[in-house]
């Protein structure tokens, strides 16, 4: 059994910053790709950024230059540093990871953390 727990969401003014964290726990052999998604009411969950075990990264165009994804393999944790936040960044943010556990490769989701960008 593996679990992803996010933290760091909240309310921030436009132009502000937030740092999200997502820690994996449980019987973990290795974690491969890690990612952040976001979702607004009535819409699909959209990919925001990905990072592989070698720390190669990819971003959706709308967050390039503002968001930075990183990971600490020793702590089984992925981060999302969000700068120059805009109201359109408001969403529930979810982390996702491909985790080797108990001889199986599992895709796990966190419970989500709300990010609200408003004056």
XYZ file of N, CA and C in Angstrom:
357
model
N 0.845 -1.186 0.000
C 0.000 0.000 0.000
C 0.886 1.243 0.000
N 0.602 2.142 -0.922
C 1.344 3.393 -0.984
C 0.358 4.546 -0.868
N 0.860 5.656 -0.411
C 0.025 6.844 -0.202
C 0.802 8.087 -0.582
N 0.102 9.021 -1.223
C 0.674 10.324 -1.540
C -0.090 11.378 -0.752
N 0.627 12.233 -0.049
C -0.012 13.275 0.755
C 0.550 14.624 0.342
N -0.357 15.499 -0.127
C 0.036 16.841 -0.567
C -0.113 17.834 0.573
N 0.640 18.913 0.472
C 0.514 20.027 1.404
C 0.997 21.295 0.708
N 0.638 22.444 1.296
C 1.162 23.708 0.799
C 0.184 24.573 0.036
N -1.035 24.110 -0.185
C -2.011 24.930 -0.882
C -2.509 26.062 -0.004
N -3.318 26.930 -0.585
C -3.880 28.037 0.176
C -4.329 29.173 -0.712
N -4.564 30.314 -0.070
C -5.007 31.526 -0.754
C -3.818 32.464 -0.913
N -3.628 32.972 -2.118
C -2.518 33.885 -2.382
C -2.993 34.951 -3.355
N -2.423 36.136 -3.239
C -2.771 37.221 -4.151
C -2.101 37.033 -5.503
N -2.683 37.592 -6.547
C -2.025 37.546 -7.865
C -0.601 38.087 -7.781
N 0.309 37.382 -8.446
C 1.719 37.742 -8.388
C 2.476 37.067 -7.273
N 1.764 36.416 -6.366
C 2.402 35.760 -5.238
C 2.943 34.387 -5.584
N 3.443 33.707 -4.550
C 4.069 32.397 -4.714
C 3.524 31.403 -3.704
N 3.555 30.157 -4.097
C 3.246 29.038 -3.211
C 4.161 27.884 -3.576
N 4.432 27.035 -2.582
C 5.198 25.823 -2.830
C 4.388 24.633 -2.344
N 4.071 23.754 -3.278
C 3.358 22.522 -2.947
C 4.366 21.398 -2.725
N 4.019 20.519 -1.797
C 4.828 19.335 -1.541
C 3.942 18.104 -1.621
N 4.538 16.991 -1.989
C 3.803 15.725 -2.039
C 4.763 14.619 -1.631
N 4.453 13.990 -0.505
C 5.318 12.954 0.025
C 4.670 11.587 -0.149
N 5.447 10.661 -0.646
C 4.987 9.283 -0.802
C 5.421 8.458 0.394
N 4.527 7.573 0.838
C 4.854 6.712 1.965
C 4.302 5.315 1.721
N 4.787 4.368 2.501
C 4.365 2.990 2.346
C 5.530 2.118 1.957
N 5.213 0.955 1.435
C 6.233 0.006 1.026
C 6.698 0.357 -0.388
N 7.717 1.180 -0.476
C 8.167 1.728 -1.754
C 9.544 1.195 -2.100
N 9.646 0.612 -3.287
C 10.949 0.170 -3.771
C 11.620 1.282 -4.574
N 10.829 1.921 -5.428
C 11.361 3.003 -6.241
C 10.209 3.826 -6.782
N 10.483 5.089 -7.062
C 9.488 5.971 -7.677
C 10.038 6.454 -9.004
N 9.267 6.301 -10.041
C 9.694 6.700 -11.384
C 9.150 8.086 -11.698
N 8.293 8.210 -12.709
C 7.769 9.530 -13.049
C 6.899 10.077 -11.927
N 7.051 11.378 -11.664
C 6.195 12.095 -10.728
C 5.630 13.304 -11.462
N 4.437 13.716 -11.072
C 3.784 14.785 -11.826
C 2.814 15.555 -10.940
N 2.487 16.741 -11.386
C 1.427 17.552 -10.797
C 0.357 17.788 -11.850
N -0.887 17.639 -11.445
C -2.053 17.925 -12.262
C -2.876 18.975 -11.528
N -3.819 19.584 -12.255
C -4.770 20.482 -11.611
C -6.136 20.342 -12.261
N -7.150 20.665 -11.465
C -8.517 20.499 -11.938
C -9.400 21.593 -11.372
N -10.233 22.172 -12.246
C -11.239 23.136 -11.836
C -12.609 22.488 -11.991
N -13.614 23.005 -11.269
C -14.946 22.384 -11.300
C -15.483 22.259 -12.716
N -15.975 21.080 -13.037
C -16.586 20.840 -14.331
C -15.616 20.560 -15.457
N -14.337 20.542 -15.133
C -13.312 20.323 -16.158
C -12.485 19.073 -15.863
N -11.780 18.626 -16.890
C -10.915 17.470 -16.717
C -9.659 17.864 -15.950
N -8.995 16.852 -15.421
C -7.731 17.063 -14.737
C -6.639 17.279 -15.795
N -5.937 18.394 -15.693
C -4.913 18.750 -16.677
C -3.511 18.547 -16.119
N -2.622 18.075 -16.970
C -1.231 17.906 -16.578
C -0.547 19.273 -16.482
N 0.154 19.500 -15.372
C 0.855 20.760 -15.172
C 2.352 20.594 -15.424
N 2.952 19.585 -14.805
C 4.400 19.392 -14.933
C 4.745 17.949 -14.587
N 5.827 17.473 -15.187
C 6.311 16.128 -14.904
C 7.813 16.168 -14.640
N 8.275 15.164 -13.890
C 9.706 15.012 -13.641
C 10.008 13.524 -13.533
N 11.060 13.078 -14.226
C 11.408 11.671 -14.121
C 12.504 11.490 -13.067
N 12.936 10.259 -12.905
C 13.874 9.972 -11.830
C 15.227 10.658 -12.056
N 15.531 10.950 -13.330
C 16.766 11.666 -13.656
C 16.593 13.174 -13.596
N 15.401 13.605 -13.179
C 15.068 15.027 -13.023
C 14.913 15.754 -14.345
N 14.575 15.023 -15.409
C 14.149 15.674 -16.645
C 12.719 16.163 -16.443
N 12.444 17.390 -16.882
C 11.146 18.004 -16.597
C 10.420 18.428 -17.868
N 9.095 18.520 -17.750
C 8.241 19.060 -18.803
C 7.132 19.862 -18.160
N 6.684 20.913 -18.849
C 5.658 21.805 -18.314
C 4.608 22.094 -19.384
N 3.371 22.333 -18.918
C 2.381 22.858 -19.847
C 2.760 24.298 -20.175
N 2.406 24.736 -21.378
C 2.876 26.033 -21.850
C 2.496 27.181 -20.908
N 1.322 27.126 -20.338
C 0.823 28.263 -19.555
C 1.577 28.484 -18.246
N 2.386 27.511 -17.814
C 3.113 27.676 -16.552
C 4.620 27.765 -16.766
N 5.073 27.599 -17.996
C 6.518 27.669 -18.268
C 7.086 29.013 -17.832
N 8.214 28.972 -17.147
C 8.856 30.185 -16.661
C 8.322 30.670 -15.326
N 7.205 30.099 -14.869
C 6.623 30.511 -13.582
C 6.650 29.391 -12.550
N 6.451 28.159 -12.992
C 6.405 27.004 -12.091
C 7.679 26.179 -12.259
N 8.125 25.574 -11.162
C 9.275 24.678 -11.195
C 8.953 23.405 -10.417
N 9.071 22.273 -11.096
C 8.880 20.988 -10.434
C 10.255 20.444 -10.052
N 10.326 19.842 -8.872
C 11.581 19.245 -8.415
C 11.242 18.040 -7.543
N 12.249 17.252 -7.226
C 12.014 16.074 -6.390
C 13.232 15.776 -5.532
N 12.950 15.133 -4.417
C 13.991 14.644 -3.519
C 13.798 13.135 -3.436
N 14.645 12.395 -4.124
C 14.472 10.945 -4.187
C 14.698 10.285 -2.827
N 15.531 10.874 -1.995
C 15.773 10.295 -0.666
C 14.544 10.427 0.231
N 13.774 11.489 0.018
C 12.583 11.741 0.827
C 11.301 11.299 0.131
N 11.422 10.733 -1.080
C 10.236 10.305 -1.841
C 9.222 11.442 -1.962
N 9.708 12.610 -2.277
C 8.881 13.811 -2.282
C 9.057 14.576 -3.593
N 7.949 15.106 -4.090
C 7.971 15.980 -5.258
C 7.422 17.339 -4.832
N 7.968 18.381 -5.431
C 7.594 19.751 -5.104
C 7.120 20.484 -6.350
N 6.306 21.517 -6.139
C 5.942 22.414 -7.223
C 6.048 23.838 -6.684
N 7.076 24.544 -7.118
C 7.237 25.952 -6.771
C 6.477 26.779 -7.790
N 5.520 27.545 -7.314
C 4.663 28.333 -8.195
C 4.889 29.811 -7.916
N 5.400 30.524 -8.899
C 5.659 31.959 -8.787
C 4.780 32.722 -9.763
N 4.678 34.029 -9.545
C 3.887 34.906 -10.431
C 2.508 34.310 -10.682
N 1.854 33.912 -9.626
C 0.567 33.227 -9.751
C -0.494 34.151 -10.317
N -1.380 33.552 -11.115
C -2.480 34.270 -11.767
C -3.807 33.676 -11.309
N -4.874 34.448 -11.390
C -6.185 33.895 -11.011
C -6.522 32.608 -11.769
N -6.085 32.501 -12.999
C -6.387 31.290 -13.777
C -5.611 30.065 -13.311
N -4.686 30.237 -12.372
C -4.006 29.095 -11.767
C -4.835 28.477 -10.638
N -5.931 29.128 -10.273
C -6.795 28.599 -9.224
C -7.334 27.232 -9.614
N -7.138 26.255 -8.739
C -7.552 24.880 -9.024
C -7.225 24.009 -7.815
N -7.711 22.787 -7.860
C -7.218 21.757 -6.944
C -6.032 21.082 -7.625
N -4.930 21.041 -6.933
C -3.701 20.461 -7.470
C -3.497 19.060 -6.890
N -3.197 18.115 -7.781
C -3.002 16.726 -7.402
C -1.603 16.273 -7.810
N -0.963 15.507 -6.954
C 0.279 14.875 -7.379
C -0.011 13.443 -7.807
N 0.869 12.943 -8.644
C 0.729 11.618 -9.227
C 2.112 11.005 -9.349
N 2.190 9.701 -9.129
C 3.500 9.057 -9.214
C 3.361 7.608 -9.643
N 4.347 7.139 -10.373
C 4.486 5.726 -10.721
C 5.442 5.105 -9.712
N 4.927 4.178 -8.910
C 5.668 3.661 -7.757
C 5.804 2.153 -7.844
N 7.024 1.681 -7.685
C 7.263 0.247 -7.607
C 7.088 -0.180 -6.141
N 6.120 -1.081 -5.935
C 5.805 -1.502 -4.569
C 5.320 -2.944 -4.586
N 5.913 -3.773 -3.735
C 5.477 -5.162 -3.639
C 5.601 -5.927 -4.938
N 6.540 -5.548 -5.765
C 6.739 -6.242 -7.029
C 5.836 -5.762 -8.146
N 5.037 -4.764 -7.867
C 4.120 -4.218 -8.868
C 4.428 -2.742 -9.103
N 4.094 -2.288 -10.305
C 4.179 -0.866 -10.614
C 2.783 -0.282 -10.430
N 2.674 0.644 -9.526
C 1.380 1.241 -9.182
C 1.387 2.717 -9.556
N 0.247 3.198 -10.059
C 0.073 4.623 -10.300
C -0.791 5.180 -9.185
N -0.253 6.120 -8.437
C -0.934 6.634 -7.252
C -1.248 8.113 -7.380
N -2.345 8.519 -6.737
C -2.769 9.917 -6.711
C -2.822 10.412 -5.269
N -2.519 11.679 -5.089
C -2.764 12.323 -3.812
C -4.216 12.758 -3.703
N -4.567 13.310 -2.548
C -5.957 13.674 -2.286
C -6.299 15.052 -2.829
N -5.300 15.813 -3.212
C -5.541 17.146 -3.773
C -5.383 18.233 -2.734
N -4.910 19.382 -3.185
C -4.794 20.555 -2.322
C -5.268 21.778 -3.103
N -6.097 22.593 -2.462
C -6.702 23.741 -3.132
C -5.716 24.902 -3.198
N -5.591 25.468 -4.379
C -4.834 26.704 -4.585
C -5.800 27.748 -5.122
N -5.907 28.864 -4.418
C -6.786 29.945 -4.835
C -5.971 31.217 -4.979
N -6.041 31.813 -6.170
C -5.315 33.054 -6.451
C -6.352 34.156 -6.638
N -6.407 35.058 -5.667
C -7.422 36.114 -5.689
C -6.950 37.288 -4.850
N -7.499 38.477 -5.195
C -7.134 39.692 -4.444
C -7.878 39.736 -3.126
